[in-house]
Amino acid sequence: MGSKSLSRVDRITYFLLTIVGLISASFIVFISIFIALKGVLPFLTDNLGLGSVSLFKFLTQTVWLNGPTFVSTAYGAGFLIVNTLYIAFLSLLISFPIGVLTALFIAKIAPKKIAGILRTIIELLSAIPSIVYGLVGVGFFLPIIYSLARSLGYSSSGGSGTLATVFVLALMSIPTITSISEVSIRSVDQSIEHASLALGATFTQTRFKITLLAAKSGIFSGAILAIGRSLGEATAVSLVAGNARSGPTFGLFDITSTITSTMLTGLKETQGIDYDIRFSLGIVLMVVILLTNMILNYIKKKVGNVHA
Amino acid sequence: MKKQLLIASVALAFVLAACGTPDNGSGFEQEKINVYTRDTSSGTRDGFMKGIGFGEASSDDSVLVSGFITNNNAAIMTAMTTDIAGIGYVSLSSVNNTIKPLKFEGVDATEANVLNNTYGLKRPFVWMRRVDGDFASDVERDLTLAFIGFMESNDGADVINDAGATAVNGTGNWADLVSSYPVCALDNSSVTLNFGGSDSITKVAEALSAAFSPRCGNVVTVNNHTGSSDGYKRSQGDEKDGINGMHIGYSSRPFTDAEKVGPETTRGQLAWDAIVAIVHKSNPVDNVTGDQLTRIYKGELATWGDVIND
């Protein structure tokens, strides 16, 4: 150490890493600016003589478009925001317990060999592209949900709707929650578990009341990532949601739509105002995800860090 | 902990309450019709809505029955395999035995009935080229004629059918026909042919352009589709010599008398775009009229009983 040539290498490395860091950071800035610039156009310009879109109505209306496409500018996305949050919440309700309990099993209970196999499976699951989850939704969930609804005396639209979307998103986010929770459960200090056992707690009591509680900060991070994935998923959702054009939808068997699925539907064939307005939805989506993350991180700070 | 439990149970109650009221009847006639449609940018939707006499719905979601499902071709097909109360529409080329195609005004949706002009839910894809003295060069004229020759060949018909329409021609294999177009033996990579007109024909037109270029000296093709009325305007009408002028213009409706100014040989039909209303295989309904479809998509016929007893 201390030789001049090494410090030059250090400086070059430092310089290169700074450049790489700046480049990747500037992508985020570039994307944000690009989406924002395109997305505000429908509100500011008169859209080639059609009149501008009202921002207040856009954020509060319950019908996607009143009037003919390419002619009307009465767009509304209020119900999409509600649908998107509702669906993400419901899917977390399913994926969170399953994901965390699986993580607990892999980290603490399963024999080493089985744990290894399960860990590989979870890693494989998280690498499966979303379109494949969507196809599973169409081919597997939709018929089941359709018959389920029918047996309850309800005529669903081929199974498409809130429940199908929630299942697909839950399936997609379980691997995320599991792999992150598993790491944080494994890194829980064994001495506090031993202390619990020594005080006479059973293994089950220790795992649920001590281990999980100690790992909750990491588990929460997994949930935040899972929510992010649910909010931003487009392809799989648009395959099973039914793409309702008005809302909001709360019924489990009723068709629904999210911000992303609305952005995607018809994107490849449309033009003009109907195309630009999808960038405005992009801004809404980014704001929704940003706010959700900020709130969840705030909660995480409040509830986490109980145990050292 | 208690508070969290309370929140969770309130959420659960909310979900259950929102499940909607189950319908009471058990027979098929009580089934509410689930209406499926493509989105407003779809050419199939345009053809369907105009074909059944509900043209305002081709670009306006707000005139449709509430609670309709928007999806793509494949998803509508899949939905009809499970949803016994559903109705949707697809191009004839998509129809297979997993779903039940409905007769339109009493006529089966088959390729034969489309070609013999008895099946009504369809629209023609037609083309119009520049008139003979109107090309910038002889090479451009020869290439345009060669393209039309290709479009009407068996190879062209395959391309058209693959792109989802029903080709009306099939004059022979391009390999045998190409000798009548010596221009295709030249290197045409510096020549550009411009196509345009109807945007619902874009997929077929682009497929034809892409298939033609390597078969005719790598001629450059540009497809710029803006609407049926431009098919005539930019090939023989008042925009033909402007910057948007083109060699061949397409239209997805018959040319009007006002547009038929050039010689008859400068225009023709390449295909039919037939659209079929489809339902679940167990659906007892066999036939619908344009008027019934309009009322179904408007929501005036709300249950299958309404259609059966109509």
Coordinates of C-alpha atoms in Angstrom, one line a residue:
Chain A
M1 CA 0.0 0.0 0.0
G2 CA 1.0 3.6 -0.3
S3 CA 2.8 3.3 -3.6
K4 CA 2.0 6.0 -6.2
S5 CA 0.9 3.6 -8.9
L6 CA -1.8 2.0 -6.6
S7 CA -3.2 5.4 -5.6
R8 CA -3.5 6.3 -9.3
V9 CA -5.4 3.0 -9.8
D10 CA -7.5 4.0 -6.9
R11 CA -8.2 7.4 -8.3
I12 CA -9.1 5.9 -11.7
T13 CA -11.4 3.4 -10.1
Y14 CA -13.0 6.2 -8.1
F15 CA -13.5 8.2 -11.2
L16 CA -14.9 5.3 -13.2
L17 CA -17.3 4.3 -10.5
T18 CA -18.5 7.9 -10.1
I19 CA -19.2 8.1 -13.9
V20 CA -21.1 4.8 -13.8
G21 CA -23.1 6.0 -10.7
L22 CA -23.9 9.3 -12.4
I23 CA -25.0 7.5 -15.6
S24 CA -27.4 5.2 -13.8
A25 CA -28.7 8.0 -11.6
S26 CA -29.2 10.2 -14.7
F27 CA -31.4 7.5 -16.2
I28 CA -33.9 8.0 -13.4
V29 CA -33.8 11.7 -13.9
F30 CA -34.1 11.3 -17.6
I31 CA -37.1 8.9 -17.4
S32 CA -38.9 11.2 -14.9
I33 CA -38.4 14.3 -17.0
F34 CA -39.4 12.5 -20.2
I35 CA -42.6 11.1 -18.6
A36 CA -43.4 14.4 -16.9
L37 CA -42.9 16.4 -20.1
K38 CA -45.1 14.1 -22.2
G39 CA -47.6 13.6 -19.5
V40 CA -48.4 17.2 -18.8
L41 CA -49.1 18.0 -22.4
P42 CA -52.8 16.9 -22.4
F43 CA -53.4 19.3 -19.5
L44 CA -51.6 22.3 -20.9
T45 CA -52.1 22.2 -24.7
D46 CA -55.5 22.2 -26.5
N47 CA -54.6 18.8 -28.0
L48 CA -54.9 19.9 -31.6
G49 CA -58.1 21.7 -31.2
L50 CA -59.9 19.1 -28.9
G51 CA -59.5 21.3 -25.8
S52 CA -57.3 20.5 -22.8
V53 CA -57.9 17.8 -20.2
S54 CA -59.1 19.0 -16.8
L55 CA -56.6 18.0 -14.2
F56 CA -59.1 18.0 -11.4
K57 CA -61.6 15.8 -13.4
F58 CA -58.7 13.6 -14.4
L59 CA -57.9 12.8 -10.8
T60 CA -61.5 12.4 -9.6
Q61 CA -63.7 11.0 -12.4
T62 CA -65.0 7.5 -12.3
V63 CA -65.3 6.9 -16.0
W64 CA -62.1 6.5 -18.2
L65 CA -63.4 8.4 -21.2
N66 CA -66.7 10.1 -21.7
G67 CA -67.4 10.4 -25.4
P68 CA -65.7 9.2 -28.5
T69 CA -62.0 8.4 -28.6
F70 CA -59.8 10.9 -30.4
V71 CA -62.7 13.5 -30.0
S72 CA -63.4 13.8 -26.3
T73 CA -60.9 14.9 -23.7
A74 CA -63.1 14.0 -20.7
Y75 CA -60.6 11.5 -19.3
G76 CA -60.8 10.3 -15.7
A77 CA -58.4 8.2 -13.6
G78 CA -59.7 8.6 -10.1
F79 CA -61.3 5.1 -10.0
L80 CA -58.0 3.6 -11.3
I81 CA -56.1 5.0 -8.4
V82 CA -58.6 3.4 -6.0
N83 CA -58.6 0.1 -7.9
T84 CA -54.8 0.0 -8.0
L85 CA -54.4 0.5 -4.2
Y86 CA -57.2 -1.8 -3.4
I87 CA -55.8 -4.6 -5.4
A88 CA -52.3 -4.2 -4.1
F89 CA -53.6 -4.2 -0.6
L90 CA -55.7 -7.4 -1.1
S91 CA -52.8 -9.2 -2.8
L92 CA -50.5 -8.3 0.1
L93 CA -53.1 -9.7 2.4
I94 CA -52.6 -13.1 0.7
S95 CA -48.9 -13.0 -0.2
F96 CA -47.6 -11.6 3.1
P97 CA -48.6 -14.4 5.5
I98 CA -47.8 -17.1 3.0
G99 CA -44.5 -15.5 2.1
V100 CA -43.4 -14.9 5.6
L101 CA -44.4 -18.3 6.9
T102 CA -42.6 -19.9 4.0
A103 CA -39.5 -17.9 4.9
L104 CA -39.7 -19.0 8.5
F105 CA -40.0 -22.6 7.4
I106 CA -37.0 -22.4 5.1
A107 CA -34.9 -20.5 7.6
K108 CA -35.6 -22.2 10.9
I109 CA -37.7 -25.4 10.5
A110 CA -36.9 -27.2 7.3
P111 CA -34.0 -29.8 7.2
K112 CA -31.0 -28.3 5.4
K113 CA -31.5 -30.3 2.2
I114 CA -35.2 -29.3 1.8
A115 CA -34.4 -25.7 2.7
G116 CA -31.8 -25.6 0.0
I117 CA -34.3 -27.0 -2.6
L118 CA -37.0 -24.6 -1.5
R119 CA -34.7 -21.7 -1.6
T120 CA -33.8 -22.5 -5.2
I121 CA -37.4 -22.9 -6.1
I122 CA -38.2 -19.5 -4.6
E123 CA -35.4 -17.9 -6.6
L124 CA -36.6 -19.6 -9.8
L125 CA -40.1 -18.3 -9.1
S126 CA -38.9 -14.7 -8.7
A127 CA -37.2 -15.0 -12.1
I128 CA -40.3 -16.0 -14.0
P129 CA -41.4 -13.2 -16.2
S130 CA -44.7 -11.5 -15.4
I131 CA -46.3 -12.5 -18.7
V132 CA -46.0 -16.2 -17.7
Y133 CA -47.8 -15.4 -14.4
G134 CA -50.5 -13.7 -16.5
L135 CA -50.8 -16.8 -18.7
V136 CA -51.1 -19.0 -15.5
G137 CA -53.8 -16.5 -14.4
V138 CA -55.7 -16.9 -17.7
G139 CA -55.4 -20.6 -18.1
F140 CA -55.6 -21.7 -14.5
F141 CA -57.2 -19.0 -12.2
L142 CA -59.9 -17.7 -14.5
P143 CA -61.8 -21.0 -15.0
I144 CA -61.6 -21.8 -11.3
I145 CA -62.8 -18.4 -10.3
Y146 CA -65.5 -18.5 -12.9
S147 CA -66.8 -21.8 -11.5
L148 CA -66.4 -20.6 -7.9
A149 CA -68.5 -17.5 -8.7
R150 CA -71.1 -19.6 -10.5
S151 CA -71.4 -22.0 -7.5
L152 CA -72.1 -18.9 -5.4
G153 CA -74.8 -17.9 -7.9
Y154 CA -72.9 -15.1 -9.4
S155 CA -72.2 -14.6 -13.1
S156 CA -68.7 -13.4 -13.4
S157 CA -67.2 -12.3 -16.7
G158 CA -65.3 -15.5 -17.5
G159 CA -63.5 -15.2 -14.1
S160 CA -61.8 -11.9 -15.0
G161 CA -61.8 -9.3 -12.3
T162 CA -60.5 -8.3 -8.9
L163 CA -60.0 -11.8 -7.4
A164 CA -58.1 -13.1 -10.4
T165 CA -55.9 -10.0 -10.4
V166 CA -55.3 -10.3 -6.7
F167 CA -54.3 -14.0 -7.0
V168 CA -51.9 -13.4 -9.9
L169 CA -50.2 -10.5 -8.1
A170 CA -50.1 -12.4 -4.8
L171 CA -48.4 -15.3 -6.6
M172 CA -45.9 -12.9 -8.1
S173 CA -45.0 -11.2 -4.9
I174 CA -44.7 -14.3 -2.7
P175 CA -41.1 -15.0 -3.9
T176 CA -40.1 -11.4 -3.2
I177 CA -41.4 -11.5 0.3
T178 CA -40.0 -14.9 1.0
S179 CA -36.5 -14.3 -0.2
I180 CA -36.1 -11.0 1.7
S181 CA -37.8 -12.2 4.8
E182 CA -35.7 -15.4 4.8
V183 CA -32.5 -13.5 4.8
S184 CA -33.6 -11.3 7.7
I185 CA -35.0 -14.2 9.7
R186 CA -31.7 -16.1 9.3
S187 CA -29.7 -13.1 10.5
V188 CA -31.6 -12.8 13.8
D189 CA -29.2 -13.2 16.6
Q190 CA -29.4 -16.7 17.9
S191 CA -28.6 -15.7 21.4
I192 CA -32.0 -14.1 21.9
E193 CA -33.7 -17.2 20.6
H194 CA -31.6 -19.3 23.0
A195 CA -32.6 -16.9 25.8
S196 CA -36.3 -17.4 25.0
L197 CA -35.9 -21.2 25.0
A198 CA -34.0 -21.1 28.2
L199 CA -36.8 -19.1 29.8
G200 CA -39.1 -22.0 29.0
A201 CA -40.8 -20.8 25.8
T202 CA -41.6 -23.5 23.3
F203 CA -40.0 -23.6 19.9
T204 CA -43.3 -22.3 18.3
Q205 CA -43.6 -19.5 20.8
T206 CA -40.0 -18.5 20.2
R207 CA -40.3 -18.5 16.4
F208 CA -43.4 -16.4 16.3
K209 CA -42.9 -14.1 19.2
I210 CA -39.1 -13.7 19.2
T211 CA -37.7 -14.6 15.8
L212 CA -40.3 -13.0 13.6
L213 CA -40.5 -9.9 15.8
A214 CA -36.8 -9.5 15.7
A215 CA -36.8 -9.8 11.9
K216 CA -39.7 -7.5 11.3
S217 CA -37.7 -4.7 9.8
G218 CA -36.5 -7.0 7.0
I219 CA -39.9 -8.6 6.6
F220 CA -41.4 -5.2 6.2
S221 CA -38.8 -4.3 3.5
G222 CA -40.0 -7.4 1.6
A223 CA -43.6 -6.3 1.9
I224 CA -42.7 -2.8 0.5
L225 CA -41.0 -4.4 -2.5
A226 CA -43.9 -6.7 -3.0
I227 CA -46.4 -3.7 -2.9
G228 CA -44.2 -2.0 -5.5
R229 CA -44.3 -5.0 -7.8
S230 CA -48.1 -5.2 -7.4
L231 CA -48.6 -1.5 -8.1
G232 CA -46.4 -1.5 -11.2
E233 CA -47.4 -4.8 -12.8
A234 CA -49.1 -4.3 -16.2
T235 CA -48.9 -7.3 -18.5
A236 CA -50.2 -10.0 -16.1
V237 CA -52.9 -7.7 -14.7
S238 CA -54.3 -6.6 -18.1
L239 CA -54.7 -10.3 -19.0
V240 CA -57.0 -11.1 -16.1
A241 CA -58.5 -7.8 -14.9
G242 CA -61.2 -7.5 -17.6
N243 CA -60.1 -3.9 -18.1
A244 CA -63.2 -2.1 -16.9
R245 CA -63.7 1.4 -18.3
S246 CA -65.4 2.8 -15.2
G247 CA -65.3 2.1 -11.5
P248 CA -64.1 1.9 -8.8
T249 CA -64.6 -1.9 -8.4
F250 CA -64.8 -3.5 -5.0
G251 CA -66.6 -6.7 -5.8
L252 CA -64.2 -9.7 -6.0
F253 CA -65.9 -11.2 -9.1
D254 CA -66.5 -7.9 -10.9
I255 CA -64.2 -6.8 -13.6
T256 CA -61.7 -4.1 -12.7
S257 CA -58.7 -2.2 -14.1
T258 CA -55.6 -0.7 -12.7
I259 CA -53.5 2.3 -13.8
T260 CA -51.0 0.1 -15.5
S261 CA -53.6 -2.1 -17.3
T262 CA -55.3 1.0 -18.7
M263 CA -52.0 2.3 -19.9
L264 CA -51.3 -0.9 -21.7
T265 CA -54.7 -1.6 -23.3
G266 CA -54.7 -0.3 -26.9
L267 CA -51.3 1.4 -26.4
K268 CA -49.9 -0.2 -29.6
E269 CA -52.7 1.0 -31.8
T270 CA -53.7 4.3 -30.5
Q271 CA -52.4 7.8 -31.2
G272 CA -52.9 11.5 -30.5
I273 CA -54.5 12.5 -27.2
D274 CA -55.4 8.9 -26.4
Y275 CA -51.7 8.0 -26.6
D276 CA -50.4 11.1 -24.7
I277 CA -52.9 10.6 -21.9
R278 CA -51.1 7.3 -21.0
F279 CA -48.0 9.3 -20.1
S280 CA -50.2 11.3 -17.7
L281 CA -51.2 8.0 -16.2
G282 CA -47.5 7.3 -15.9
I283 CA -47.0 10.3 -13.8
V284 CA -50.0 9.3 -11.6
L285 CA -48.5 5.8 -11.2
M286 CA -45.1 7.2 -10.2
V287 CA -46.7 9.5 -7.7
V288 CA -48.8 6.7 -6.2
I289 CA -45.8 4.4 -5.9
L290 CA -43.7 7.1 -4.4
L291 CA -46.3 8.1 -1.8
T292 CA -47.0 4.5 -0.9
N293 CA -43.3 3.8 -0.4
M294 CA -42.9 6.9 1.7
I295 CA -45.8 6.0 3.9
L296 CA -44.7 2.4 4.3
N297 CA -41.1 3.4 5.1
Y298 CA -42.5 5.8 7.7
I299 CA -44.5 3.0 9.3
K300 CA -41.5 0.7 9.0
K301 CA -39.4 3.2 11.0
K302 CA -42.1 3.5 13.6
V303 CA -42.7 -0.2 14.1
G304 CA -39.2 -1.6 13.4
N305 CA -36.0 -1.5 15.4
V306 CA -37.5 -2.8 18.6
H307 CA -34.8 -5.3 19.1
A308 CA -31.2 -4.6 18.5
Chain B
M1 CA -53.0 -5.9 18.4
K2 CA -56.8 -5.5 19.0
K3 CA -56.8 -2.4 16.7
Q4 CA -55.2 -4.3 13.9
L5 CA -57.7 -7.1 14.3
L6 CA -60.5 -4.5 14.1
I7 CA -59.1 -3.0 10.9
A8 CA -58.7 -6.4 9.3
S9 CA -62.2 -7.4 10.1
V10 CA -63.6 -4.2 8.8
A11 CA -61.7 -4.7 5.6
L12 CA -63.0 -8.2 5.3
A13 CA -66.6 -7.1 5.9
F14 CA -66.1 -4.5 3.2
V15 CA -64.8 -7.0 0.7
L16 CA -67.7 -9.4 1.4
A17 CA -70.3 -6.7 1.2
A18 CA -68.9 -5.6 -2.1
C19 CA -69.2 -9.0 -3.6
G20 CA -72.4 -8.0 -5.3
T21 CA -75.8 -9.5 -5.2
P22 CA -76.1 -13.0 -6.8
D23 CA -78.8 -13.3 -9.4
N24 CA -81.7 -15.5 -8.4
G25 CA -82.7 -17.4 -11.4
S26 CA -81.1 -20.7 -12.3
G27 CA -82.0 -21.2 -16.0
F28 CA -80.0 -19.9 -18.9
E29 CA -82.7 -17.3 -19.8
Q30 CA -82.0 -15.5 -16.5
E31 CA -78.3 -15.2 -17.3
K32 CA -77.1 -11.6 -17.6
I33 CA -75.2 -11.2 -20.9
N34 CA -71.5 -10.4 -20.3
V35 CA -70.5 -8.2 -23.1
Y36 CA -66.9 -8.4 -24.4
T37 CA -65.4 -5.8 -26.7
R38 CA -62.0 -4.8 -28.2
D39 CA -60.8 -1.3 -27.3
T40 CA -61.6 1.8 -29.3
S41 CA -58.3 1.7 -31.3
S42 CA -59.2 -1.7 -32.8
G43 CA -60.0 -2.0 -36.5
T44 CA -62.1 -5.1 -35.7
R45 CA -64.2 -3.1 -33.3
D46 CA -64.7 -0.5 -36.0
G47 CA -65.8 -3.1 -38.5
F48 CA -68.1 -4.9 -36.1
M49 CA -69.8 -1.8 -34.7
K50 CA -70.3 -0.3 -38.2
G51 CA -71.4 -3.7 -39.5
I52 CA -74.2 -4.2 -37.0
G53 CA -75.4 -0.6 -37.4
F54 CA -74.0 0.8 -34.1
G55 CA -71.4 3.1 -35.7
E56 CA -71.2 5.5 -32.8
A57 CA -69.8 2.7 -30.6
S58 CA -66.8 2.2 -32.8
S59 CA -64.9 4.9 -30.9
D60 CA -67.1 5.7 -27.9
D61 CA -67.1 3.5 -24.8
S62 CA -69.7 5.6 -23.1
V63 CA -72.6 4.4 -25.3
L64 CA -72.0 0.8 -24.5
V65 CA -73.8 -1.2 -21.8
S66 CA -72.2 -0.7 -18.4
G67 CA -69.9 -3.3 -17.1
F68 CA -68.6 -4.4 -20.5
I69 CA -65.2 -6.1 -20.6
T70 CA -62.4 -4.7 -22.8
N71 CA -59.8 -7.2 -24.0
N72 CA -57.7 -8.3 -26.9
N73 CA -58.5 -10.9 -29.5
A74 CA -56.9 -13.9 -27.7
A75 CA -58.4 -13.0 -24.3
I76 CA -61.9 -12.7 -25.8
M77 CA -61.5 -16.1 -27.4
T78 CA -60.3 -17.6 -24.1
A79 CA -63.2 -15.9 -22.2
M80 CA -65.7 -17.5 -24.5
T81 CA -64.4 -21.0 -23.5
T82 CA -65.4 -20.4 -19.9
D83 CA -68.0 -17.7 -19.7
I84 CA -71.4 -19.3 -20.6
A85 CA -73.1 -16.0 -20.5
G86 CA -70.6 -14.1 -22.6
I87 CA -70.7 -12.6 -26.1
G88 CA -67.8 -11.2 -28.0
Y89 CA -66.6 -10.8 -31.6
V90 CA -63.4 -11.7 -33.4
S91 CA -62.1 -11.8 -37.0
L92 CA -63.2 -14.8 -39.0
S93 CA -59.6 -16.0 -39.1
S94 CA -59.6 -16.5 -35.3
V95 CA -62.7 -18.7 -35.2
N96 CA -62.0 -22.3 -34.0
N97 CA -63.9 -25.1 -32.4
T98 CA -63.3 -24.0 -28.8
I99 CA -66.1 -21.4 -29.1
K100 CA -69.4 -21.1 -30.9
P101 CA -69.7 -18.7 -33.9
L102 CA -73.1 -17.2 -34.3
K103 CA -74.9 -16.9 -37.6
F104 CA -75.4 -13.3 -38.7
E105 CA -78.9 -12.7 -40.1
G106 CA -79.2 -16.4 -40.7
V107 CA -76.0 -17.0 -42.6
D108 CA -73.1 -19.1 -41.3
A109 CA -69.8 -17.4 -40.8
T110 CA -67.7 -19.4 -43.3
E111 CA -65.0 -18.3 -45.8
A112 CA -67.3 -19.6 -48.6
N113 CA -70.2 -17.4 -47.4
V114 CA -67.9 -14.4 -47.2
L115 CA -66.6 -14.9 -50.7
N116 CA -70.1 -15.5 -52.2
N117 CA -71.3 -12.4 -50.5
T118 CA -74.1 -13.9 -48.4
Y119 CA -72.4 -13.3 -45.0
G120 CA -73.1 -9.7 -44.1
L121 CA -71.0 -8.8 -41.1
K122 CA -68.0 -7.9 -43.2
R123 CA -66.3 -5.0 -45.0
P124 CA -64.2 -5.0 -48.1
F125 CA -60.5 -4.1 -48.2
V126 CA -59.9 -2.3 -51.5
W127 CA -57.0 -0.7 -53.2
M128 CA -56.5 2.1 -55.7
R129 CA -53.3 2.9 -57.6
R130 CA -52.1 6.0 -59.5
V131 CA -53.3 6.2 -63.1
D132 CA -50.9 5.3 -65.8
G133 CA -49.4 8.6 -66.9
D134 CA -49.1 9.7 -63.3
F135 CA -45.9 8.0 -62.1
A136 CA -42.6 9.7 -61.6
S137 CA -40.8 7.0 -63.6
D138 CA -41.5 3.9 -65.6
V139 CA -39.7 1.9 -62.9
E140 CA -42.2 3.1 -60.3
R141 CA -45.1 2.2 -62.5
D142 CA -43.7 -1.3 -63.2
L143 CA -43.1 -1.8 -59.5
T144 CA -46.6 -0.7 -58.6
L145 CA -48.0 -3.1 -61.2
A146 CA -45.8 -5.9 -59.9
F147 CA -47.0 -5.2 -56.3
I148 CA -50.6 -5.6 -57.5
G149 CA -49.6 -8.8 -59.2
F150 CA -48.1 -10.1 -56.0
M151 CA -51.1 -9.0 -53.9
E152 CA -53.4 -11.0 -56.2
S153 CA -51.1 -14.1 -56.4
N154 CA -51.5 -17.2 -54.2
D155 CA -48.5 -16.0 -52.1
G156 CA -50.2 -12.6 -51.6
A157 CA -53.4 -14.4 -50.6
D158 CA -51.4 -16.4 -48.0
V159 CA -50.0 -13.2 -46.6
I160 CA -53.4 -11.6 -46.4
N161 CA -55.0 -14.6 -44.7
D162 CA -52.1 -14.8 -42.2
A163 CA -52.7 -11.2 -41.3
G164 CA -56.3 -11.9 -40.5
A165 CA -58.4 -11.0 -43.5
T166 CA -60.0 -13.3 -46.2
A167 CA -58.2 -12.9 -49.5
V168 CA -60.5 -12.7 -52.6
N169 CA -57.8 -13.4 -55.2
G170 CA -55.3 -16.2 -55.9
T171 CA -54.2 -16.1 -59.5
G172 CA -51.2 -18.4 -59.3
N173 CA -47.9 -18.8 -57.6
W174 CA -45.6 -15.8 -57.5
A175 CA -42.7 -17.9 -58.7
D176 CA -44.5 -18.5 -62.0
L177 CA -45.9 -15.0 -62.2
V178 CA -42.7 -13.1 -61.5
S179 CA -41.4 -13.5 -65.1
S180 CA -44.1 -11.2 -66.3
Y181 CA -42.6 -8.4 -64.1
P182 CA -39.0 -8.0 -65.4
V183 CA -38.6 -5.0 -63.1
C184 CA -38.4 -7.5 -60.1
A185 CA -35.1 -8.9 -61.5
L186 CA -33.4 -5.5 -61.1
D187 CA -31.9 -4.0 -58.0
N188 CA -34.7 -1.7 -56.8
S189 CA -33.2 -0.8 -53.4
S190 CA -33.1 2.9 -54.4
V191 CA -36.8 3.1 -55.3
T192 CA -39.5 3.8 -52.7
L193 CA -43.1 2.7 -53.0
N194 CA -45.6 4.6 -50.8
F195 CA -48.7 3.0 -49.4
G196 CA -51.4 4.4 -47.2
G197 CA -55.1 5.0 -46.7
S198 CA -57.3 3.0 -44.2
D199 CA -55.7 2.4 -40.9
S200 CA -57.7 -0.8 -40.2
I201 CA -55.9 -2.4 -43.1
T202 CA -52.5 -1.5 -41.7
K203 CA -51.6 -5.0 -40.6
V204 CA -52.5 -6.6 -43.9
A205 CA -50.9 -3.8 -45.9
E206 CA -47.6 -3.9 -43.9
A207 CA -47.5 -7.7 -44.2
L208 CA -47.9 -7.4 -48.0
S209 CA -45.2 -4.7 -48.2
A210 CA -42.8 -6.7 -46.1
A211 CA -43.4 -9.9 -48.2
F212 CA -43.1 -8.1 -51.5
S213 CA -39.9 -6.2 -51.0
P214 CA -37.5 -9.2 -51.0
R215 CA -39.3 -10.7 -53.9
C216 CA -38.9 -7.7 -56.1
G217 CA -35.3 -6.3 -56.0
N218 CA -35.6 -5.1 -52.3
V219 CA -37.7 -2.1 -53.3
V220 CA -38.2 0.2 -50.3
T221 CA -41.8 0.3 -49.0
V222 CA -43.3 2.9 -46.8
N223 CA -46.7 2.4 -45.2
N224 CA -48.4 5.5 -43.7
H225 CA -52.0 4.7 -42.9
T226 CA -54.2 7.6 -41.9
G227 CA -57.8 6.7 -42.9
S228 CA -59.9 5.3 -45.7
S229 CA -60.7 8.7 -47.3
D230 CA -57.0 9.3 -47.9
G231 CA -56.8 6.1 -50.0
Y232 CA -58.3 7.8 -52.9
K233 CA -57.2 11.4 -52.1
R234 CA -53.5 10.6 -52.1
S235 CA -53.4 8.2 -55.0
Q236 CA -55.8 9.8 -57.5
G237 CA -57.4 12.7 -55.7
D238 CA -56.3 16.2 -55.0
E239 CA -53.4 15.2 -52.7
K240 CA -51.8 12.8 -55.1
D241 CA -48.9 15.2 -56.1
G242 CA -48.4 16.6 -52.6
I243 CA -45.9 15.3 -50.1
N244 CA -48.3 12.7 -49.0
G245 CA -48.9 11.3 -52.5
M246 CA -48.7 7.6 -52.8
H247 CA -48.5 4.7 -55.3
I248 CA -51.3 2.6 -53.8
G249 CA -54.0 3.7 -51.4
Y250 CA -56.1 1.3 -49.4
S251 CA -59.7 1.7 -48.1
S252 CA -61.7 -0.5 -45.8
R253 CA -65.0 0.5 -47.4
P254 CA -66.1 0.4 -51.1
F255 CA -64.9 3.4 -53.1
T256 CA -67.7 6.0 -53.5
D257 CA -68.9 7.0 -56.9
A258 CA -67.1 10.3 -56.5
E259 CA -63.9 8.4 -55.9
K260 CA -64.3 6.2 -59.0
V261 CA -62.8 8.7 -61.4
G262 CA -59.9 6.7 -62.8
P263 CA -60.0 3.7 -65.2
E264 CA -61.5 0.6 -63.6
T265 CA -58.1 -1.2 -63.9
T266 CA -56.6 1.2 -61.4
R267 CA -58.6 -0.2 -58.4
G268 CA -59.7 -3.5 -57.0
Q269 CA -60.5 -5.6 -54.0
L270 CA -57.9 -7.6 -52.2
A271 CA -59.8 -9.1 -49.3
W272 CA -62.8 -9.2 -47.0
D273 CA -62.6 -8.5 -43.4
A274 CA -65.3 -10.7 -41.9
I275 CA -66.2 -10.4 -38.2
V276 CA -68.0 -13.0 -36.2
A277 CA -70.1 -12.7 -33.0
I278 CA -69.0 -15.6 -30.7
V279 CA -70.4 -17.2 -27.6
H280 CA -69.8 -20.1 -25.3
K281 CA -70.3 -23.6 -26.9
S282 CA -73.2 -24.4 -24.5
N283 CA -75.1 -21.3 -25.5
P284 CA -78.4 -22.4 -27.2
V285 CA -78.6 -19.2 -29.4
D286 CA -77.6 -19.9 -33.0
N287 CA -78.4 -16.7 -34.8
V288 CA -78.3 -13.0 -34.2
T289 CA -79.3 -10.0 -36.3
G290 CA -77.4 -6.7 -36.5
D291 CA -80.3 -5.1 -34.6
Q292 CA -80.1 -7.6 -31.8
L293 CA -76.3 -7.2 -31.5
T294 CA -76.8 -3.4 -31.4
R295 CA -79.3 -3.8 -28.5
I296 CA -77.0 -6.3 -26.7
Y297 CA -74.1 -3.9 -26.9
K298 CA -76.3 -1.0 -25.8
G299 CA -77.7 -3.0 -22.9
E300 CA -81.3 -3.0 -24.1
L301 CA -81.2 -6.8 -24.3
A302 CA -79.8 -7.5 -20.8
T303 CA -80.3 -11.3 -20.3
W304 CA -80.0 -14.2 -22.7
G305 CA -83.8 -14.7 -22.2
D306 CA -84.3 -11.3 -23.8
V307 CA -82.4 -12.5 -26.9
I308 CA -84.1 -15.9 -27.1
N309 CA -87.6 -14.4 -26.7
D310 CA -86.8 -11.3 -28.9

